[in-house]
Coordinates of C-alpha atoms and ligand atoms in Angstrom, one line a residue:
X41 CA 0.3 0.1 -0.1
X42 CA 2.2 2.6 1.3
X43 CA 5.0 1.8 -2.1
X44 CA 1.9 1.7 -4.4
X45 CA 0.9 5.5 -2.8
X46 CA 4.7 6.5 -3.5
X47 CA 4.3 5.7 -6.9
X48 CA 1.8 7.7 -7.0
X49 CA 2.9 10.4 -5.6
X50 CA 6.0 10.3 -8.4
X51 CA 3.7 10.2 -11.2
X52 CA 2.6 13.3 -9.8
X53 CA 5.3 15.1 -9.4
X54 CA 6.1 14.4 -12.5
X55 CA 2.9 15.4 -14.1
X56 CA 2.7 18.9 -11.9
X57 CA 6.6 19.5 -13.3
X58 CA 4.8 19.1 -16.9
X59 CA 2.2 21.3 -16.3
X60 CA 4.4 23.9 -14.8
X61 CA 6.7 23.3 -18.0
X62 CA 3.9 23.6 -20.6
X63 CA 2.8 26.7 -18.0
X64 CA 5.6 28.6 -19.1
X65 CA 6.0 27.8 -22.9
X66 CA 2.3 29.2 -22.7
X67 CA 2.9 31.9 -20.4
X68 CA 5.7 33.9 -22.5
X69 CA 7.6 33.2 -18.5
X70 CA 11.2 34.1 -20.0
X71 CA 11.5 37.0 -19.8
X72 CA 15.3 36.5 -21.0
X73 CA 14.4 36.9 -24.7
X74 CA 17.0 39.9 -26.3
X75 CA 14.6 41.8 -27.5
X76 CA 16.1 44.4 -29.4
X77 CA 18.4 47.5 -27.7
X78 CA 17.0 50.4 -29.1
X79 CA 15.4 51.8 -26.7
X80 CA 12.9 53.7 -26.6
X81 CA 12.6 57.7 -25.5
X82 CA 10.4 59.6 -24.3
X83 CA 8.3 62.8 -25.5
X84 CA 9.1 64.4 -24.0
X85 CA 12.9 63.8 -24.7
X86 CA 11.2 66.2 -27.6
X87 CA 12.3 64.3 -31.0
X88 CA 13.3 67.4 -34.6
X89 CA 12.6 66.1 -37.3
X90 CA 15.3 66.0 -39.1
X91 CA 17.3 69.9 -38.3
X92 CA 18.8 71.5 -41.6
X93 CA 21.7 73.6 -40.3
X94 CA 21.1 77.1 -41.4
X95 CA 23.8 78.0 -44.6
X96 CA 21.6 76.2 -47.9
X97 CA 25.3 74.2 -49.4
X98 CA 22.3 73.2 -52.4
X99 CA 21.0 75.4 -54.9
X100 CA 17.1 73.2 -55.8
X101 CA 16.1 74.5 -59.5
X102 CA 13.0 73.6 -60.3
X103 CA 10.3 74.7 -63.4
X104 CA 6.9 74.9 -61.6
X105 CA 5.3 74.3 -66.1
X106 CA 6.7 70.9 -66.2
X107 CA 5.0 68.3 -64.6
X108 CA 7.7 66.1 -64.6
X109 CA 9.4 68.6 -62.7
X110 CA 7.0 69.1 -60.5
X111 CA 5.8 65.6 -59.5
X112 CA 9.9 65.4 -58.7
X113 CA 9.7 68.2 -57.0
X114 CA 8.1 66.2 -54.3
X115 CA 10.5 64.0 -54.1
X116 CA 13.4 65.5 -54.0
X117 CA 13.1 68.4 -51.7
X118 CA 12.0 64.6 -48.8
X119 CA 15.4 63.1 -50.6
X120 CA 16.9 65.9 -49.6
X121 CA 15.5 66.8 -45.9
X122 CA 16.2 63.0 -45.4
X123 CA 20.0 63.2 -46.3
X124 CA 20.0 66.1 -44.4
X125 CA 20.9 68.6 -46.9
X126 CA 20.5 72.2 -46.3
X127 CA 18.9 74.0 -49.8
X128 CA 17.5 76.4 -51.2
X129 CA 15.5 75.5 -54.6
X130 CA 13.9 78.7 -57.3
X131 CA 11.5 77.4 -59.5
X132 CA 13.1 78.7 -62.9
X133 CA 10.4 80.4 -64.8
X134 CA 9.7 82.4 -61.4
X135 CA 12.7 84.1 -60.1
X136 CA 16.0 84.5 -61.0
X137 CA 18.6 82.3 -60.4
X138 CA 21.2 83.5 -57.9
X139 CA 24.9 82.8 -57.8
X140 CA 26.3 78.9 -58.2
X141 CA 29.3 80.1 -56.3
X142 CA 27.3 80.4 -53.6
X143 CA 26.6 76.7 -52.9
X144 CA 28.5 73.4 -52.5
X145 CA 26.3 71.6 -55.6
X146 CA 23.3 72.1 -57.7
X147 CA 20.2 70.2 -58.7
X148 CA 18.4 70.8 -61.8
X149 CA 15.4 69.0 -61.9
X150 CA 14.2 69.8 -65.3
X151 CA 13.4 68.1 -67.9
X152 CA 13.6 71.3 -70.6
X153 CA 17.0 73.7 -70.0
X154 CA 16.0 76.5 -72.0
X155 CA 14.2 78.5 -69.5
X156 CA 18.1 78.0 -67.6
X157 CA 18.9 80.3 -70.5
X158 CA 22.8 81.8 -70.7
X159 CA 22.9 81.4 -66.7
X160 CA 23.4 77.7 -68.5
X161 CA 27.3 78.7 -69.2
X162 CA 27.9 80.1 -65.5
X163 CA 26.4 76.3 -64.8
X164 CA 29.7 75.1 -66.6
X165 CA 31.9 77.1 -65.8
X166 CA 30.6 76.9 -61.6
X167 CA 32.2 72.8 -62.2
X168 CA 34.6 74.3 -64.1
X169 CA 35.9 75.7 -61.2
X170 CA 35.4 73.2 -58.1
X171 CA 30.8 72.7 -58.6
X172 CA 28.5 70.6 -58.0
X173 CA 26.3 69.6 -61.0
X174 CA 23.2 66.0 -60.6
X175 CA 20.9 66.4 -63.1
X176 CA 18.4 64.8 -62.0
X177 CA 15.5 64.3 -64.6
X178 CA 16.2 62.9 -68.5
X179 CA 16.4 66.0 -69.9
X180 CA 15.0 66.7 -73.9
X181 CA 16.6 67.7 -76.6
X182 CA 17.0 71.4 -77.6
X183 CA 19.7 73.6 -78.5
X184 CA 21.1 74.8 -73.8
X185 CA 21.4 71.0 -74.0
X186 CA 23.4 71.1 -77.3
X187 CA 24.9 73.5 -76.5
X188 CA 26.4 71.5 -72.7
X189 CA 26.5 67.6 -73.9
X190 CA 29.4 67.1 -73.9
X191 CA 31.1 69.0 -70.6
X192 CA 28.6 65.8 -69.3
X193 CA 29.5 63.0 -71.2
X194 CA 27.4 62.4 -73.8
X195 CA 29.2 62.6 -77.3
X196 CA 26.1 61.9 -79.6
X197 CA 22.0 62.0 -78.6
X198 CA 19.1 61.6 -80.5
X199 CA 15.6 63.5 -79.6
X200 CA 14.1 59.7 -79.0
X201 CA 13.6 57.6 -75.3
X202 CA 14.2 54.3 -74.8
X203 CA 12.1 52.6 -72.6
X204 CA 14.0 51.5 -70.3
X205 CA 12.4 48.5 -68.4
X206 CA 14.6 47.6 -66.0
X207 CA 17.2 48.6 -63.5
X208 CA 20.7 47.9 -62.9
X209 CA 23.9 49.1 -60.3
X210 CA 27.5 48.3 -60.5
X211 CA 28.8 46.4 -57.4
X212 CA 30.5 50.0 -56.0
X213 CA 26.9 51.8 -56.7
X214 CA 24.2 50.4 -54.8
X215 CA 23.1 48.2 -51.8
X216 CA 21.6 45.2 -53.9
X217 CA 22.8 45.3 -56.9
X218 CA 24.5 42.0 -56.9
X219 CA 20.0 41.3 -58.5
X220 CA 17.9 43.2 -61.5
X221 CA 14.9 45.0 -61.3
X222 CA 12.2 45.9 -63.2
X223 CA 9.7 47.9 -64.0
X224 CA 6.3 47.9 -63.7
X225 CA 4.3 49.8 -66.3
X226 CA 7.9 51.1 -67.3
X227 CA 8.2 53.6 -70.6
X228 CA 10.3 55.4 -72.9
X229 CA 11.6 57.8 -71.0
X230 CA 15.5 57.7 -71.0
X231 CA 17.5 60.1 -73.6
X232 CA 19.1 58.0 -76.3
X233 CA 22.8 59.0 -75.4
X234 CA 26.2 57.7 -77.1
X235 CA 28.6 58.6 -73.6
X236 CA 32.8 59.0 -74.1
X237 CA 35.0 56.4 -72.5
X238 CA 36.2 59.5 -69.9
X239 CA 32.3 58.9 -68.1
X240 CA 32.0 56.8 -65.7
X241 CA 28.8 54.7 -65.5
X242 CA 26.5 53.1 -62.3
X243 CA 24.0 52.0 -63.2
X244 CA 22.3 51.1 -67.2
X245 CA 19.9 48.4 -67.8
X246 CA 20.6 44.9 -67.9
X247 CA 21.7 44.7 -71.7
X248 CA 23.9 47.9 -70.5
X249 CA 22.3 49.3 -73.4
X250 CA 21.0 52.6 -71.7
X251 CA 23.4 54.2 -68.7
X252 CA 20.9 55.4 -66.6
X253 CA 23.7 57.0 -64.0
X254 CA 26.5 58.3 -65.1
X255 CA 28.9 61.0 -63.9
X256 CA 31.5 62.4 -65.9
X257 CA 34.0 65.7 -64.3
X258 CA 35.1 68.6 -65.9
X259 CA 37.8 70.9 -64.7
X260 CA 38.2 70.8 -60.7
X261 CA 34.6 70.0 -60.9
X262 CA 31.6 67.0 -62.3
X263 CA 28.5 67.1 -63.7
X264 CA 25.9 63.4 -62.5
X265 CA 23.8 62.8 -64.8
X266 CA 20.6 60.8 -63.3
X267 CA 19.1 59.4 -66.7
X268 CA 16.5 57.5 -65.0
X269 CA 13.2 59.0 -65.1
X270 CA 11.1 57.2 -63.0
X271 CA 11.2 60.0 -60.4
X272 CA 8.7 58.1 -57.2
X273 CA 8.7 57.8 -54.3
X274 CA 9.7 54.3 -54.6
X275 CA 13.0 55.2 -57.3
X276 CA 13.8 57.6 -54.1
X277 CA 17.1 55.4 -53.3
X278 CA 18.7 55.5 -56.6
X279 CA 18.4 59.2 -56.9
X280 CA 19.5 59.8 -53.5
X281 CA 22.2 57.3 -53.9
X282 CA 23.2 59.6 -57.0
X283 CA 23.6 62.9 -55.2
X284 CA 25.6 60.9 -52.8
X285 CA 27.8 60.7 -56.0
X286 CA 28.4 64.5 -56.3
X287 CA 30.8 65.1 -53.5
X288 CA 34.6 64.0 -52.7
X289 CA 32.5 62.9 -49.7
X290 CA 29.4 61.9 -48.8
X291 CA 27.5 61.3 -45.8
X292 CA 23.4 60.7 -44.6
X293 CA 22.4 59.6 -42.5
X294 CA 20.4 56.4 -42.5
X295 CA 17.9 54.2 -39.6
X296 CA 19.8 50.9 -40.3
X297 CA 15.8 49.0 -38.9
X298 CA 14.8 46.2 -40.2
X299 CA 10.9 44.5 -38.6
X300 CA 8.2 41.8 -40.0
X301 CA 4.8 42.9 -39.2
X302 CA 2.1 39.9 -38.7
X303 CA -1.4 41.8 -39.3
X304 CA -4.0 40.3 -37.7
X305 CA -1.5 37.8 -34.7
X306 CA -3.1 36.8 -33.1
X307 CA -7.1 36.9 -33.8
X308 CA -9.6 35.1 -34.0
X309 CA -8.1 31.3 -35.8
X310 CA -10.7 31.0 -38.6
X311 CA -12.7 28.0 -38.5
X312 CA -14.1 26.2 -41.5
X313 CA -11.2 25.2 -44.2
X314 CA -10.3 26.6 -47.1
X315 CA -10.0 24.6 -50.5
X316 CA -6.3 25.6 -51.3
X317 CA -5.4 24.4 -47.8
X318 CA -7.8 21.1 -47.7
X319 CA -6.4 21.3 -51.1
X320 CA -3.0 20.5 -50.2
X321 CA -2.1 19.4 -46.4
X322 CA -6.3 18.0 -46.2
X323 CA -7.0 20.2 -43.2
X324 CA -8.9 22.6 -41.5
X325 CA -7.6 26.4 -41.3
X326 CA -7.1 26.1 -38.2
X327 CA -5.1 22.7 -37.8
X328 CA -3.0 24.0 -40.5
X329 CA -2.9 27.4 -39.2
X330 CA -1.4 26.0 -35.5
X331 CA 1.0 23.2 -37.1
X332 CA 1.4 24.0 -40.2
X333 CA 1.5 27.8 -41.2
X334 CA 2.5 29.6 -37.1
X335 CA 5.6 26.8 -37.2
X336 CA 6.8 27.4 -40.7
X337 CA 6.8 31.2 -39.6
X338 CA 8.8 31.1 -36.7
X339 CA 10.9 28.6 -37.9
X340 CA 11.9 30.9 -40.9
X341 CA 12.1 34.2 -38.9
X342 CA 14.1 32.0 -36.4
X343 CA 16.7 31.3 -38.6
X344 CA 17.0 34.5 -40.4
X345 CA 17.1 36.2 -36.9
X346 CA 14.0 38.6 -37.2
X347 CA 12.0 39.5 -33.9
X348 CA 8.6 39.6 -35.1
X349 CA 6.3 42.0 -34.8
X350 CA 2.8 40.8 -34.5
X351 CA -0.2 43.2 -33.7
X352 CA -3.6 41.6 -32.4
X353 CA -7.9 41.9 -33.6
X354 CA -9.6 40.8 -31.1
X355 CA -12.9 39.9 -32.4
X356 CA -13.7 40.0 -36.5
X357 CA -17.4 41.3 -35.4
X358 CA -18.0 44.4 -37.9
X359 CA -20.4 46.5 -34.7
X360 CA -19.1 49.8 -35.1
X361 CA -21.4 50.9 -32.3
X362 CA -20.6 52.1 -28.9
X363 CA -21.9 48.4 -27.7
X364 CA -18.2 47.3 -27.3
X365 CA -18.2 43.3 -25.8
X366 CA -15.1 41.5 -24.8
X367 CA -13.5 38.6 -26.8
X368 CA -13.7 35.3 -23.6
X369 CA -11.9 33.5 -26.0
X370 CA -8.2 34.3 -24.7
X371 CA -6.5 30.3 -24.8
X372 CA -5.2 31.0 -28.7
X373 CA -4.3 34.6 -28.1
X374 CA -2.5 32.8 -24.9
X375 CA -0.4 29.9 -27.2
X376 CA 0.1 31.9 -30.5
X377 CA 1.4 35.7 -28.8
X378 CA 3.4 34.1 -26.4
X379 CA 4.9 32.1 -27.8
X380 CA 5.7 35.0 -30.5
X381 CA 7.1 37.2 -26.9
X382 CA 9.5 34.5 -25.8
X383 CA 11.0 34.3 -29.7
X384 CA 12.1 37.6 -28.6
X385 CA 8.9 38.9 -30.8
X386 CA 6.6 41.5 -29.4
X387 CA 2.4 42.5 -29.6
X388 CA 0.9 45.9 -30.6
X389 CA -2.3 46.9 -31.1
X390 CA -3.7 46.4 -35.5
X391 CA -7.5 47.2 -34.0
X392 CA -10.0 45.9 -32.1
X393 CA -12.3 45.0 -35.4
X394 CA -10.1 45.4 -38.6
X395 CA -12.9 48.5 -38.7
X396 CA -10.2 51.8 -39.2
X397 CA -10.9 54.8 -36.8
X398 CA -12.7 56.1 -38.7
X399 CA -15.2 58.0 -37.3
X400 CA -18.9 58.8 -39.2
X401 CA -18.2 61.7 -40.6
X402 CA -15.6 60.1 -43.2
X403 CA -15.9 59.2 -46.1
X404 CA -13.7 56.7 -47.6
X405 CA -12.3 58.4 -51.1
X406 CA -12.7 54.3 -52.2
X407 CA -15.6 52.0 -51.2
X408 CA -13.6 48.7 -50.9
X409 CA -16.3 47.6 -48.5
X410 CA -15.7 49.3 -45.1
X411 CA -18.0 51.1 -42.4
X412 CA -17.5 53.7 -40.5
X413 CA -17.6 54.2 -36.6
X414 CA -21.3 55.5 -34.9
X415 CA -19.4 58.4 -32.8
X416 CA -15.9 59.4 -32.0
X417 CA -17.2 58.1 -28.6
X418 CA -17.6 54.5 -30.1
X419 CA -14.2 54.6 -31.7
X420 CA -12.7 55.2 -28.2
X421 CA -14.3 52.8 -25.9
X422 CA -13.0 50.3 -28.6
X423 CA -10.1 51.1 -28.2
X424 CA -9.9 50.9 -24.9
X425 CA -11.0 48.2 -24.7
X426 CA -8.0 46.1 -27.4
X427 CA -6.3 47.9 -24.7
X428 CA -7.2 46.7 -22.1
X429 CA -7.6 43.2 -23.9
X430 CA -3.9 43.2 -24.8
X431 CA -2.7 44.5 -21.3
X432 CA -4.9 41.5 -19.8
X433 CA -3.1 38.7 -22.2
X434 CA 0.6 40.2 -22.1
X435 CA 1.9 41.4 -18.6
X436 CA 5.9 40.4 -19.9
X437 CA 5.9 43.4 -22.3
X438 CA 4.1 47.2 -23.0
X439 CA 2.6 48.0 -26.6
X440 CA 3.9 50.7 -27.8
X441 CA 2.1 49.9 -32.3
X442 CA -0.7 50.8 -33.9
X443 CA -1.4 49.0 -37.0
X444 CA -3.8 50.4 -38.9
X445 CA -6.6 47.7 -39.8
X446 CA -6.2 47.4 -44.0
X447 CA -3.9 50.3 -43.6
X448 CA -6.2 53.3 -43.4
X449 CA -6.3 55.8 -40.7
X450 CA -8.4 58.8 -39.8
X451 CA -7.5 62.1 -39.2
X452 CA -9.3 62.2 -35.8
X453 CA -8.2 58.7 -35.4
X454 CA -5.1 59.4 -35.3
X455 CA -5.3 62.2 -33.0
X456 CA -7.9 60.1 -30.8
X457 CA -4.9 58.0 -30.3
X458 CA -2.6 60.8 -29.3
X459 CA -4.7 62.8 -27.6
X460 CA -6.1 59.0 -25.3
X461 CA -3.2 56.0 -25.6
X462 CA -0.2 57.7 -24.5
X463 CA 1.2 54.4 -24.1
X464 CA 1.4 54.5 -27.8
X465 CA 4.6 55.9 -29.2
X466 CA 5.1 54.9 -33.8
X467 CA 2.0 54.0 -36.1
X468 CA 3.2 51.4 -38.2
X469 CA 1.3 52.6 -41.1
X470 CA 2.7 51.9 -45.5
X471 CA 5.2 54.1 -46.7
X472 CA 3.1 54.6 -50.7
X473 CA 0.4 56.0 -51.2
X474 CA -3.0 54.0 -52.1
X475 CA -6.4 54.6 -52.1
X476 CA -7.7 55.1 -49.2
X477 CA -4.0 53.9 -47.2
X478 CA -2.5 56.4 -44.3
X479 CA 0.5 56.6 -45.9
X480 CA 3.3 58.2 -43.7
X481 CA 6.8 59.2 -44.3
X482 CA 10.3 58.0 -41.4
X483 CA 9.8 61.3 -38.8
X484 CA 8.6 62.1 -35.5
X485 CA 5.8 64.6 -35.8
X486 CA 5.9 66.8 -33.2
X487 CA 3.2 65.6 -30.5
X488 CA 6.2 63.0 -30.4
X489 CA 4.2 60.5 -32.4
X490 CA 6.9 58.2 -34.4
X491 CA 5.0 57.4 -37.8
X492 CA 6.9 54.1 -39.0
X493 CA 5.7 52.8 -42.4
X494 CA 6.2 49.3 -43.7
X495 CA 7.3 48.9 -47.3
X496 CA 6.4 46.0 -48.5
X497 CA 3.4 43.0 -48.0
X498 CA 3.3 39.5 -48.7
X499 CA 5.3 35.8 -49.5
X500 CA 4.5 37.0 -52.9
X501 CA 7.2 39.9 -53.7
X502 CA 6.5 41.2 -57.4
X503 CA 8.9 43.5 -58.9
X504 CA 6.8 47.1 -58.2
X505 CA 7.8 45.8 -54.7
X506 CA 11.2 44.0 -54.8
X507 CA 12.3 47.5 -57.2
X508 CA 10.5 49.2 -53.9
X509 CA 13.1 48.0 -51.5
X510 CA 15.9 48.4 -53.2
X511 CA 15.3 51.9 -53.1
X512 CA 14.3 51.9 -49.2
X513 CA 17.5 50.1 -49.3
X514 CA 19.8 52.6 -50.0
X515 CA 17.7 56.1 -49.1
X516 CA 17.1 55.1 -45.5
X517 CA 19.5 52.2 -44.9
X518 CA 15.6 49.8 -43.8
X519 CA 13.7 47.5 -44.9
X520 CA 9.7 47.3 -43.1
X521 CA 7.5 44.0 -44.4
X522 CA 3.4 42.4 -43.2
X523 CA 2.5 39.8 -43.9
X524 CA -1.3 37.6 -42.9
X525 CA -2.5 34.7 -41.8
X526 CA -4.6 35.0 -44.3
X527 CA -2.9 35.3 -46.8
X528 CA -3.3 31.9 -47.1
X529 CA -7.6 32.5 -47.3
X530 CA -7.3 34.6 -50.3
X531 CA -7.1 34.6 -53.5
X532 CA -5.8 37.8 -54.3
X533 CA -2.7 37.3 -52.1
X534 CA -1.8 34.1 -53.5
X535 CA -4.2 31.6 -51.8
X536 CA -4.1 29.0 -55.0
X537 CA -0.6 28.9 -55.1
X538 CA -0.3 27.2 -51.6
X539 CA 1.9 27.8 -48.4
X540 CA 4.7 25.6 -50.2
X541 CA 5.2 27.7 -52.6
X542 CA 4.7 31.2 -50.5
X543 CA 6.9 30.1 -47.8
X544 CA 9.2 30.0 -50.2
X545 CA 9.2 34.1 -51.4
X546 CA 9.1 34.8 -47.6
X547 CA 13.0 33.3 -47.3
X548 CA 13.8 34.2 -50.0
X549 CA 13.4 37.9 -48.7
X550 CA 14.8 37.1 -45.9
X551 CA 17.9 35.6 -46.9
X552 CA 17.8 39.2 -50.3
X553 CA 18.7 41.1 -46.7
X554 CA 20.8 39.0 -45.7
X555 CA 22.9 38.6 -49.1
X556 CA 23.0 42.2 -49.9
X557 CA 22.2 43.8 -45.7
X558 CA 24.2 42.0 -43.7
X559 CA 24.5 44.9 -40.4
X560 CA 20.9 46.2 -40.9
X561 CA 19.5 45.8 -37.4
X562 CA 16.4 43.2 -36.7
X563 CA 15.0 45.1 -34.7
X564 CA 10.3 44.4 -33.9
X565 CA 8.6 47.1 -33.6
X566 CA 9.5 49.3 -30.9
X567 CA 13.4 49.0 -31.3
X568 CA 12.4 50.2 -35.1
X569 CA 10.8 53.4 -33.7
X570 CA 13.8 54.0 -31.5
X571 CA 16.4 54.3 -34.3
X572 CA 13.2 56.5 -36.6
X573 CA 13.8 59.0 -33.7
X574 CA 17.5 58.9 -34.0
X575 CA 17.4 58.8 -36.9
X576 CA 15.6 61.9 -37.0
X577 CA 16.6 64.1 -35.0
X578 CA 20.1 64.9 -36.5
X579 CA 21.5 67.6 -38.1
X580 CA 24.4 67.0 -40.1
X581 CA 27.1 69.7 -40.6
X582 CA 29.5 68.5 -43.0
X583 CA 33.2 70.9 -43.4
X584 CA 35.7 69.5 -45.9
X585 CA 38.5 70.0 -46.6
X586 CA 42.0 68.8 -48.4
X587 CA 42.4 65.7 -46.5
X588 CA 38.9 64.9 -46.9
X589 CA 35.6 65.8 -44.6
X590 CA 35.0 66.9 -40.6
X591 CA 31.5 65.8 -39.8
X592 CA 29.7 67.2 -37.1
X593 CA 26.0 65.7 -35.6
X594 CA 24.2 68.1 -33.6
X595 CA 21.5 65.7 -31.8
X596 CA 22.9 62.3 -31.5
X597 CA 21.5 60.8 -29.0
X598 CA 23.6 57.9 -28.3
X599 CA 24.8 56.6 -31.0
X600 CA 23.5 57.2 -34.6
X601 CA 24.0 55.3 -38.2
X602 CA 25.4 57.2 -41.1
X603 CA 25.9 56.3 -45.6
X604 CA 29.3 57.3 -46.1
X605 CA 30.4 57.3 -50.3
X606 CA 34.3 58.9 -50.4
X607 CA 34.1 59.6 -54.5
X608 CA 37.5 60.6 -54.5
X609 CA 40.8 58.5 -53.4
X610 CA 40.3 56.4 -50.1
X611 CA 39.7 56.2 -47.0
X612 CA 42.5 57.0 -45.1
X613 CA 41.1 56.0 -41.5
X614 CA 37.4 57.5 -39.9
X615 CA 37.6 58.7 -36.4
X616 CA 34.1 58.4 -33.9
X617 CA 32.7 55.6 -35.7
X618 CA 32.2 52.0 -35.9
X619 CA 33.0 51.3 -38.8
X620 CA 31.7 48.7 -41.8
X621 CA 32.3 49.0 -45.4
X622 CA 29.5 47.8 -47.9
X623 CA 30.7 48.3 -50.6
X624 CA 34.6 49.5 -52.1
X625 CA 34.2 53.0 -51.3
X626 CA 30.7 52.8 -49.4
X627 CA 30.5 52.5 -45.7
X628 CA 28.0 52.3 -43.1
X629 CA 29.8 54.2 -39.4
X630 CA 27.3 54.1 -36.3
X631 CA 28.9 57.2 -34.7
X632 CA 29.4 57.1 -31.5
X633 CA 30.9 61.3 -30.6
X634 CA 29.4 64.5 -32.9
X635 CA 32.4 65.0 -34.1
X636 CA 33.3 62.5 -36.6
X637 CA 36.8 62.9 -39.1
X638 CA 37.1 61.0 -42.3
X639 CA 40.6 61.3 -43.9
X640 CA 40.6 60.2 -47.4
X641 CA 44.2 59.3 -49.4
X642 CA 44.9 59.4 -53.1
Ligands
ZN1389 ZN1 -5.7 43.4 -40.6

């Protein structure tokens, strides 16, 4: 009897230990997991938004009478601000063009040079004496261009334009040069030119037939020509990289962060069957979600060392009234959410339900089937509920990320978050503008909110998304991706292709990042926001001399990252920073001292 009792006790103890271990797994009590080390600074830190030094070093010439120039202007303005280039802008049809000698660089954002008139000769002599000029757009052949063409390295050019359907960077020019990037909806956009052998071509079409970016030294100075006509947000990095070829040393701040979002995760696990999941796995959707999709997603991210950021949807009921009901089924939320946290991930808010924060007076630009909330009070109650819900489930973290449902957010909804939910410190919507969406720049708004847009999405990374991803690696040294678990249920998002193929796309994009930017910081939404704060607060001043340049960083918080491109000579040491060589003359530096010295030699 006694022996038997002991056996039972032993079995009981074993069971308790196993239950305890299971509980630990489910509850996410492994607090020691290494999370992003980039601290999110409080609103009281009063982060500045991309301050520019007072002295204007660049003259930007635009043409308000020309459509291409008007469109390009918005992009170039943002590119210059993000690179911290302080500039004067002049409209060639309305303003007097000032003396070029007062500037280190001139950026010409015009397609037609004739309005510049005789001043074009001043521009070439400015370069001859050491000035740096970039022609930012392909230009129309006219007598003004004819006069200066040979100085830009053009030996022959015609009135016609090439259809440019792809882009290839030389190995020393842009990060991600290992691939050719295809252009959707290509058109005849680049000048037909033959270049002198003295030009240095940095980018061309895949077959090398059309030079897209080149430089031509003239006297003591340099011209850079962008013969690339797609001046849109998705291509900014190409123009920024071209601009960085102008001065002997170019230095610009970057964010240095990559994150991966799982939207609608955790959320109520879908019930029932899905045609394609049944076809490929003979499982219902919930089984597939738990036993295939989620383990695969975790494994792939883990293999690449990327922590995931999941954003919660509490319920899929579309009720937008003030009558908010809590979701009592929390087991799946516990299980999936804590597993994500255990792997170094983070949980944020996506919504009480999937209806965007848009009040009763809001009008959607396009009808995508969304509702509006019955009242401002209803929106507030919904946000109160989801913040309570997330707070009660995941005790090991403080949520700070908000991802608007379908990337749609009204001004009223944004205001509500800022004024009533101080725990939300960053909004991660979308980078590229689209139908109803809330498009963002990487910045810190005056109210302290960190705007941290996602760039690409889904498992099938199409040509346009790959081009944008490539562009942003060079513009801000960032990557931000999101996907939904229900991509697998939606034919428009690739369900018919099947998960085995889709997951290769997801894995392939992480492979791409590991190949082309192995040094990028892998972070969650919170870490990303901290990186944007440090980037945003910086003001960059650069003093050139014969042996390189001295850089002063105003607003350095603890550390910051910058891209350095040396165009004359080679590096003879960079002081005040940790240095990683990215490509030939291209470096990523981690700055820890507000004064950096970059030495160059022949
Ligand atoms: Zn969603």
